[in-house]
Amino acid sequence: MRRRQWRWLRRLGSRDPGHFCLTSAARVAIVAPVVLVGAIGLVGNVRMCLFAWFGVIALLEFVDFEGTGRERLRAYLMLTASGALLIVLGTLCSQALVLAAVASAVVSFVVMFAGVLNPYVAVAGRSALLAFVLSVMTPGPLTAIPERLAGWGLGAAGSIVAVLVLWPRRPPDRLRANIAAASRALADGVTWPPAASREPAASREPAASREHAGADTDADETARVWTELLRLRREFAATAHRPTGLGGRAAALGYVFIDLNWLLPFALPWPERDRTARTCFPAEAAEVHDAVAATLRAVATRIEPSRYHRHGLRHRSRDGPRPGDARQTDDRLGMARLERSERAMRVALLRYLRSQDVPASPARAPCADHPGEPGASAAAGVRGHSPPALAAAEAFRLRRLARGTRDLALNVLKATAPSRRPGRVPGSLPATELARLRSWARERGSVATDLAVGYASTRSVWFRNSVRKALGIALAVVIAQVIGVDHAFWVVLGTLSVLRTNAMATTSAALRALAGTVIGIAAGGLVVIVAGDTTAGLWALLPPAVFLGSYARRLGAFALGQAGFTVTVILLFNIVEPEGWRIGIVRIEDVIIGFAVSVAAGALLWPRGAVAVLRTRAQAAYLSAVHSLVLAASNLPHEQRQPGRTPDEAARVARSAVRAGRLLDDAVRHFLVEDPPERFDIDALMMIVAGAQRIRRTAQLLRQGDVPWPADLPEIDRSTAFGAAFPAARAALSQDIEGLCFWYRRFADALGTAGRPPAPDLTPGRGGPAGLALLRSTDAGGTDTGPGAARSGSTGPGTGPRPETIAGIALAARAAYIDILRGIEPMMTAAALALERPAGDDVDGLWSSGGPGPTGGQAPDPQQSRPAPVRSSAFIRAS
């Protein structure tokens, strides 16, 4: 019996691990009454008391900034300053109805749309609007500005002190925790057993027994990597405000997520890969694996240092010391070691290719010392490639793995670096500091402009939501002023509290809020009647009412939160300006008007929300990414350039592809906030997003010279072996690129038109074998031992490879990139099939004209993320 009585308490605790919601609600319940007592004791002015009270609500209830203590303090101070400016502006605009309406629309749009520039700005948007709405809806002369600012400042000061003193411990950053977990999984997946990795080839056990012993381990590691990466994708998409910004740490954290997705095909365990590497270049491959694993573990430790301090000792005792691990305190995170291992792998590949004087037959084991090993011929014939082709492909994979891990480490360093000012302010700045400051301002201005231009379109869900919010608030201001209701700011607060991203969600929120308001009015009115003319009872009940409303809202009980907030409002106004239970009647009239305005605004402007544009955004993202890939990969040497394929055009198309990718991410993020049905396949949707992202990243790397063509490649002489092989290899690569882009254009059209996705093209590409033949057609001169040898194209003896060799490597690398994109075609088809709506099965409204309404209890709070459930069964079946 006792166990049943406490079961509800255990369920409540399971919804608040760490009790962070409990402590945050308690902080508001303590600070708000204390600030109100201070405001009444100091001045006793009603307006000042209201601004002090809502200052606490804005800073403690509506926002909860993440980051270090210094970052949060800076964010709260900036919000305080912004709120003060908006209070002055709102007071100036409160004298005329037209001015108030126009200013409300403009300010609301600017505040909401500015959230694309930085997640802190996005989180603070509602609090900033609260300060403006409170001032514009309470008309007052210019002489009222000082007391309003004093009240706002008093509330902000009490809130900031409470944030830093009362329960300052923050909940763990789930996005960073998932990034760290995915990094550790990748590190474990690429780690080679130390003894086996450096053992001579002749002394190793046969491949069959080695594969049999490691098959289960590889499968487990692969499953773990996929599980962690899917969890990370879900967490990244479900985060209400994407890590972005003007090139700072927030933007770098978003690139960390992209880098981890990019590494996946290069890092997954694969028996054929390991067998090829262990026999062809064992020492160099082992060094790449060790360097990558060390850097990935250092990345996990740096991105989530709290876990390192909690579990570092246990981790070391369980796994043993790793002598090559990069330390968390190493500012380079092992990046120099990665660069050395990549160069060594390139030298090893050239050395191996020179050693293969006679082309190997498909039946020969890849680089094998034991041709009769079971399974050798099957491995050699993978995708129709010869054994040297497998060696070249494995060397390409290892080099891309090292370089991609280095890019990941660089972005982690940016994401975790201490904040630095662009220049020193005190005194006269030196010329260098002034130049640095101007350069910093130009760079941030350019990025901000690019972001704003990319989102300033009716195709952007963020833009639509900003316009919808501006229209709703402006209508609420006009209607409240024209009708002349008492406490008119409640009308706008009601609109602000229930307006969602689509009509159905807005209506649902309005009904729940109305029910909670009615319950709160009944409870609050009863309390006021019982208290009578004494305020002691009201003061005693004020903290519990504040706590109830705050805690319920944080746990997702929206109606109960509205009830608690309504009781709080009734108690508050009867303390500062007693009006009895009638204040509840005024409250219900005002909020009904505000809710009606929200429903009207949601129905007038893009009522379906993000689901209406999700298909078209996915189609545009794929088409623009494919176009960028064509311009980046088709620029082959000694080939007549087609009209429109200039570097400037390639850069312009690349920017368009980036913007299309942002709009797709924007639509997906808002779609998940809109509560997709529980049976909706989020994993398949994220796989489609990742596919467009990989095409775009491949095009970016090729355009930026990841595998550059030699600048001094001589004219083609068909009388030489290289001259005879190069045109055929170039034609094979062009054919691979055209076939790949044709397939992805069909896939994009299927996404945009709700058609059936094309079947994957399983035909082996011709570019890889042609690139290998090109490499073997020329005698590689010297070996590259310097860091710039790969790009120098030098031809002197012992200083680097010949230009023909560099051209062969560049062509083979491009073919490998194309093969990777062709290899994910089955996963893209499976993802599109998993998102299709089966006949008679009302699964989702994504690809159809309508769909079921949002389900309760799924959407995260504005500053939280939804948990990552298990991988969906529909995508598993389709895969």
PDB file of N, CA and C in Angstrom, residues 583-641:
ATOM      1  N   ILE A 583     -10.735  40.607 -10.306  1.00  0.00           N
ATOM      2  CA  ILE A 583      -9.565  40.618 -11.179  1.00  0.00           C
ATOM      3  C   ILE A 583      -9.514  39.350 -12.020  1.00  0.00           C
ATOM      4  N   GLY A 584     -10.081  38.255 -11.507  1.00  0.00           N
ATOM      5  CA  GLY A 584     -10.121  37.024 -12.283  1.00  0.00           C
ATOM      6  C   GLY A 584     -11.014  37.143 -13.501  1.00  0.00           C
ATOM      7  N   ILE A 585     -12.140  37.870 -13.378  1.00  0.00           N
ATOM      8  CA  ILE A 585     -13.024  38.076 -14.524  1.00  0.00           C
ATOM      9  C   ILE A 585     -12.319  38.871 -15.614  1.00  0.00           C
ATOM     10  N   VAL A 586     -11.594  39.913 -15.184  1.00  0.00           N
ATOM     11  CA  VAL A 586     -10.835  40.696 -16.168  1.00  0.00           C
ATOM     12  C   VAL A 586      -9.794  39.815 -16.858  1.00  0.00           C
ATOM     13  N   ARG A 587      -9.174  38.962 -16.063  1.00  0.00           N
ATOM     14  CA  ARG A 587      -8.137  38.072 -16.611  1.00  0.00           C
ATOM     15  C   ARG A 587      -8.718  37.127 -17.664  1.00  0.00           C
ATOM     16  N   ILE A 588      -9.875  36.529 -17.396  1.00  0.00           N
ATOM     17  CA  ILE A 588     -10.435  35.572 -18.345  1.00  0.00           C
ATOM     18  C   ILE A 588     -10.877  36.274 -19.620  1.00  0.00           C
ATOM     19  N   GLU A 589     -11.416  37.515 -19.513  1.00  0.00           N
ATOM     20  CA  GLU A 589     -11.798  38.251 -20.713  1.00  0.00           C
ATOM     21  C   GLU A 589     -10.584  38.550 -21.585  1.00  0.00           C
ATOM     22  N   ASP A 590      -9.507  38.978 -20.959  1.00  0.00           N
ATOM     23  CA  ASP A 590      -8.319  39.362 -21.718  1.00  0.00           C
ATOM     24  C   ASP A 590      -7.669  38.161 -22.396  1.00  0.00           C
ATOM     25  N   VAL A 591      -7.539  37.068 -21.675  1.00  0.00           N
ATOM     26  CA  VAL A 591      -6.836  35.929 -22.267  1.00  0.00           C
ATOM     27  C   VAL A 591      -7.677  35.283 -23.372  1.00  0.00           C
ATOM     28  N   ILE A 592      -9.000  35.324 -23.261  1.00  0.00           N
ATOM     29  CA  ILE A 592      -9.830  34.788 -24.338  1.00  0.00           C
ATOM     30  C   ILE A 592      -9.586  35.576 -25.617  1.00  0.00           C
ATOM     31  N   ILE A 593      -9.496  36.897 -25.498  1.00  0.00           N
ATOM     32  CA  ILE A 593      -9.193  37.724 -26.676  1.00  0.00           C
ATOM     33  C   ILE A 593      -7.820  37.363 -27.231  1.00  0.00           C
ATOM     34  N   GLY A 594      -6.845  37.236 -26.340  1.00  0.00           N
ATOM     35  CA  GLY A 594      -5.500  36.891 -26.796  1.00  0.00           C
ATOM     36  C   GLY A 594      -5.439  35.527 -27.455  1.00  0.00           C
ATOM     37  N   PHE A 595      -6.138  34.538 -26.887  1.00  0.00           N
ATOM     38  CA  PHE A 595      -6.149  33.204 -27.492  1.00  0.00           C
ATOM     39  C   PHE A 595      -6.825  33.232 -28.855  1.00  0.00           C
ATOM     40  N   ALA A 596      -7.907  33.995 -28.982  1.00  0.00           N
ATOM     41  CA  ALA A 596      -8.605  34.092 -30.266  1.00  0.00           C
ATOM     42  C   ALA A 596      -7.708  34.720 -31.332  1.00  0.00           C
ATOM     43  N   VAL A 597      -6.943  35.727 -30.946  1.00  0.00           N
ATOM     44  CA  VAL A 597      -6.020  36.348 -31.894  1.00  0.00           C
ATOM     45  C   VAL A 597      -4.968  35.335 -32.342  1.00  0.00           C
ATOM     46  N   SER A 598      -4.471  34.518 -31.417  1.00  0.00           N
ATOM     47  CA  SER A 598      -3.466  33.512 -31.773  1.00  0.00           C
ATOM     48  C   SER A 598      -4.019  32.502 -32.764  1.00  0.00           C
ATOM     49  N   VAL A 599      -5.228  32.032 -32.514  1.00  0.00           N
ATOM     50  CA  VAL A 599      -5.834  31.059 -33.422  1.00  0.00           C
ATOM     51  C   VAL A 599      -6.039  31.673 -34.802  1.00  0.00           C
ATOM     52  N   ALA A 600      -6.462  32.934 -34.839  1.00  0.00           N
ATOM     53  CA  ALA A 600      -6.669  33.592 -36.128  1.00  0.00           C
ATOM     54  C   ALA A 600      -5.348  33.755 -36.880  1.00  0.00           C
ATOM     55  N   ALA A 601      -4.295  34.187 -36.164  1.00  0.00           N
ATOM     56  CA  ALA A 601      -2.993  34.357 -36.819  1.00  0.00           C
ATOM     57  C   ALA A 601      -2.446  33.025 -37.314  1.00  0.00           C
ATOM     58  N   GLY A 602      -2.622  31.969 -36.530  1.00  0.00           N
ATOM     59  CA  GLY A 602      -2.154  30.663 -36.960  1.00  0.00           C
ATOM     60  C   GLY A 602      -2.906  30.125 -38.157  1.00  0.00           C
ATOM     61  N   ALA A 603      -4.183  30.472 -38.276  1.00  0.00           N
ATOM     62  CA  ALA A 603      -4.987  29.985 -39.399  1.00  0.00           C
ATOM     63  C   ALA A 603      -4.754  30.802 -40.661  1.00  0.00           C
ATOM     64  N   LEU A 604      -4.397  32.085 -40.508  1.00  0.00           N
ATOM     65  CA  LEU A 604      -4.224  32.954 -41.672  1.00  0.00           C
ATOM     66  C   LEU A 604      -2.904  32.709 -42.386  1.00  0.00           C
ATOM     67  N   LEU A 605      -1.834  32.507 -41.647  1.00  0.00           N
ATOM     68  CA  LEU A 605      -0.496  32.433 -42.233  1.00  0.00           C
ATOM     69  C   LEU A 605       0.064  31.022 -42.120  1.00  0.00           C
ATOM     70  N   TRP A 606       0.203  30.351 -43.264  1.00  0.00           N
ATOM     71  CA  TRP A 606       0.843  29.042 -43.342  1.00  0.00           C
ATOM     72  C   TRP A 606       0.344  28.107 -42.234  1.00  0.00           C
ATOM     73  N   PRO A 607      -0.936  27.752 -42.280  1.00  0.00           N
ATOM     74  CA  PRO A 607      -1.523  26.992 -41.161  1.00  0.00           C
ATOM     75  C   PRO A 607      -0.933  25.611 -40.946  1.00  0.00           C
ATOM     76  N   ARG A 608      -0.333  25.011 -41.982  1.00  0.00           N
ATOM     77  CA  ARG A 608       0.193  23.648 -41.815  1.00  0.00           C
ATOM     78  C   ARG A 608       1.579  23.628 -41.184  1.00  0.00           C
ATOM     79  N   GLY A 609       2.244  24.753 -41.087  1.00  0.00           N
ATOM     80  CA  GLY A 609       3.540  24.794 -40.438  1.00  0.00           C
ATOM     81  C   GLY A 609       4.646  24.196 -41.290  1.00  0.00           C
ATOM     82  N   ALA A 610       5.614  23.576 -40.623  1.00  0.00           N
ATOM     83  CA  ALA A 610       6.803  23.079 -41.306  1.00  0.00           C
ATOM     84  C   ALA A 610       6.517  21.894 -42.211  1.00  0.00           C
ATOM     85  N   VAL A 611       5.473  21.116 -41.900  1.00  0.00           N
ATOM     86  CA  VAL A 611       5.197  19.921 -42.700  1.00  0.00           C
ATOM     87  C   VAL A 611       4.866  20.273 -44.140  1.00  0.00           C
ATOM     88  N   ALA A 612       4.369  21.491 -44.369  1.00  0.00           N
ATOM     89  CA  ALA A 612       3.979  21.881 -45.716  1.00  0.00           C
ATOM     90  C   ALA A 612       5.174  22.107 -46.622  1.00  0.00           C
ATOM     91  N   VAL A 613       6.334  22.403 -46.069  1.00  0.00           N
ATOM     92  CA  VAL A 613       7.502  22.719 -46.897  1.00  0.00           C
ATOM     93  C   VAL A 613       8.607  21.687 -46.766  1.00  0.00           C
ATOM     94  N   LEU A 614       8.407  20.664 -45.959  1.00  0.00           N
ATOM     95  CA  LEU A 614       9.484  19.723 -45.695  1.00  0.00           C
ATOM     96  C   LEU A 614       9.911  18.996 -46.966  1.00  0.00           C
ATOM     97  N   ARG A 615       8.956  18.594 -47.787  1.00  0.00           N
ATOM     98  CA  ARG A 615       9.276  17.888 -49.023  1.00  0.00           C
ATOM     99  C   ARG A 615      10.054  18.785 -49.983  1.00  0.00           C
ATOM    100  N   THR A 616       9.542  19.971 -50.210  1.00  0.00           N
ATOM    101  CA  THR A 616      10.207  20.874 -51.148  1.00  0.00           C
ATOM    102  C   THR A 616      11.584  21.289 -50.654  1.00  0.00           C
ATOM    103  N   ARG A 617      11.750  21.417 -49.336  1.00  0.00           N
ATOM    104  CA  ARG A 617      13.073  21.770 -48.802  1.00  0.00           C
ATOM    105  C   ARG A 617      14.052  20.621 -49.024  1.00  0.00           C
ATOM    106  N   ALA A 618      13.591  19.372 -48.847  1.00  0.00           N
ATOM    107  CA  ALA A 618      14.468  18.231 -49.092  1.00  0.00           C
ATOM    108  C   ALA A 618      14.850  18.151 -50.566  1.00  0.00           C
ATOM    109  N   GLN A 619      13.895  18.372 -51.459  1.00  0.00           N
ATOM    110  CA  GLN A 619      14.197  18.335 -52.893  1.00  0.00           C
ATOM    111  C   GLN A 619      15.200  19.421 -53.257  1.00  0.00           C
ATOM    112  N   ALA A 620      14.985  20.635 -52.765  1.00  0.00           N
ATOM    113  CA  ALA A 620      15.899  21.732 -53.092  1.00  0.00           C
ATOM    114  C   ALA A 620      17.291  21.493 -52.542  1.00  0.00           C
ATOM    115  N   ALA A 621      17.381  20.900 -51.350  1.00  0.00           N
ATOM    116  CA  ALA A 621      18.692  20.637 -50.763  1.00  0.00           C
ATOM    117  C   ALA A 621      19.479  19.640 -51.606  1.00  0.00           C
ATOM    118  N   TYR A 622      18.823  18.595 -52.085  1.00  0.00           N
ATOM    119  CA  TYR A 622      19.517  17.603 -52.915  1.00  0.00           C
ATOM    120  C   TYR A 622      19.886  18.174 -54.286  1.00  0.00           C
ATOM    121  N   LEU A 623      18.982  18.885 -54.925  1.00  0.00           N
ATOM    122  CA  LEU A 623      19.273  19.420 -56.255  1.00  0.00           C
ATOM    123  C   LEU A 623      20.420  20.428 -56.207  1.00  0.00           C
ATOM    124  N   SER A 624      20.419  21.302 -55.210  1.00  0.00           N
ATOM    125  CA  SER A 624      21.497  22.287 -55.111  1.00  0.00           C
ATOM    126  C   SER A 624      22.821  21.623 -54.753  1.00  0.00           C
ATOM    127  N   ALA A 625      22.785  20.595 -53.905  1.00  0.00           N
ATOM    128  CA  ALA A 625      24.022  19.893 -53.550  1.00  0.00           C
ATOM    129  C   ALA A 625      24.587  19.147 -54.760  1.00  0.00           C
ATOM    130  N   VAL A 626      23.709  18.524 -55.556  1.00  0.00           N
ATOM    131  CA  VAL A 626      24.171  17.822 -56.754  1.00  0.00           C
ATOM    132  C   VAL A 626      24.759  18.799 -57.759  1.00  0.00           C
ATOM    133  N   HIS A 627      24.121  19.947 -57.923  1.00  0.00           N
ATOM    134  CA  HIS A 627      24.653  20.968 -58.841  1.00  0.00           C
ATOM    135  C   HIS A 627      26.035  21.428 -58.395  1.00  0.00           C
ATOM    136  N   SER A 628      26.199  21.629 -57.113  1.00  0.00           N
ATOM    137  CA  SER A 628      27.507  22.021 -56.593  1.00  0.00           C
ATOM    138  C   SER A 628      28.543  20.931 -56.814  1.00  0.00           C
ATOM    139  N   LEU A 629      28.135  19.669 -56.660  1.00  0.00           N
ATOM    140  CA  LEU A 629      29.063  18.564 -56.882  1.00  0.00           C
ATOM    141  C   LEU A 629      29.486  18.485 -58.341  1.00  0.00           C
ATOM    142  N   VAL A 630      28.566  18.716 -59.255  1.00  0.00           N
ATOM    143  CA  VAL A 630      28.897  18.671 -60.679  1.00  0.00           C
ATOM    144  C   VAL A 630      29.960  19.718 -61.005  1.00  0.00           C
ATOM    145  N   LEU A 631      29.785  20.941 -60.512  1.00  0.00           N
ATOM    146  CA  LEU A 631      30.748  21.999 -60.814  1.00  0.00           C
ATOM    147  C   LEU A 631      32.090  21.753 -60.148  1.00  0.00           C
ATOM    148  N   ALA A 632      32.088  21.106 -58.983  1.00  0.00           N
ATOM    149  CA  ALA A 632      33.345  20.898 -58.259  1.00  0.00           C
ATOM    150  C   ALA A 632      34.111  19.694 -58.781  1.00  0.00           C
ATOM    151  N   ALA A 633      33.404  18.621 -59.141  1.00  0.00           N
ATOM    152  CA  ALA A 633      34.079  17.377 -59.516  1.00  0.00           C
ATOM    153  C   ALA A 633      34.353  17.255 -61.006  1.00  0.00           C
ATOM    154  N   SER A 634      33.646  18.014 -61.823  1.00  0.00           N
ATOM    155  CA  SER A 634      33.786  17.857 -63.269  1.00  0.00           C
ATOM    156  C   SER A 634      34.863  18.749 -63.867  1.00  0.00           C
ATOM    157  N   ASN A 635      35.537  19.508 -63.048  1.00  0.00           N
ATOM    158  CA  ASN A 635      36.589  20.399 -63.549  1.00  0.00           C
ATOM    159  C   ASN A 635      37.870  19.592 -63.719  1.00  0.00           C
ATOM    160  N   LEU A 636      37.980  18.870 -64.841  1.00  0.00           N
ATOM    161  CA  LEU A 636      39.099  17.974 -65.094  1.00  0.00           C
ATOM    162  C   LEU A 636      40.143  18.658 -65.967  1.00  0.00           C
ATOM    163  N   PRO A 637      41.419  18.332 -65.772  1.00  0.00           N
ATOM    164  CA  PRO A 637      42.471  18.992 -66.561  1.00  0.00           C
ATOM    165  C   PRO A 637      42.432  18.566 -68.017  1.00  0.00           C
ATOM    166  N   HIS A 638      42.873  19.515 -68.887  1.00  0.00           N
ATOM    167  CA  HIS A 638      42.944  19.291 -70.327  1.00  0.00           C
ATOM    168  C   HIS A 638      41.587  18.906 -70.902  1.00  0.00           C
ATOM    169  N   GLU A 639      40.559  19.475 -70.347  1.00  0.00           N
ATOM    170  CA  GLU A 639      39.210  19.245 -70.846  1.00  0.00           C
ATOM    171  C   GLU A 639      38.574  20.598 -71.099  1.00  0.00           C
ATOM    172  N   GLN A 640      37.904  20.744 -72.198  1.00  0.00           N
ATOM    173  CA  GLN A 640      37.300  22.026 -72.530  1.00  0.00           C
ATOM    174  C   GLN A 640      36.212  22.363 -71.525  1.00  0.00           C
ATOM    175  N   ARG A 641      36.367  23.547 -70.930  1.00  0.00           N
ATOM    176  CA  ARG A 641      35.424  23.946 -69.881  1.00  0.00           C
ATOM    177  C   ARG A 641      34.103  24.350 -70.511  1.00  0.00           C
TER     178      ARG A 641
END
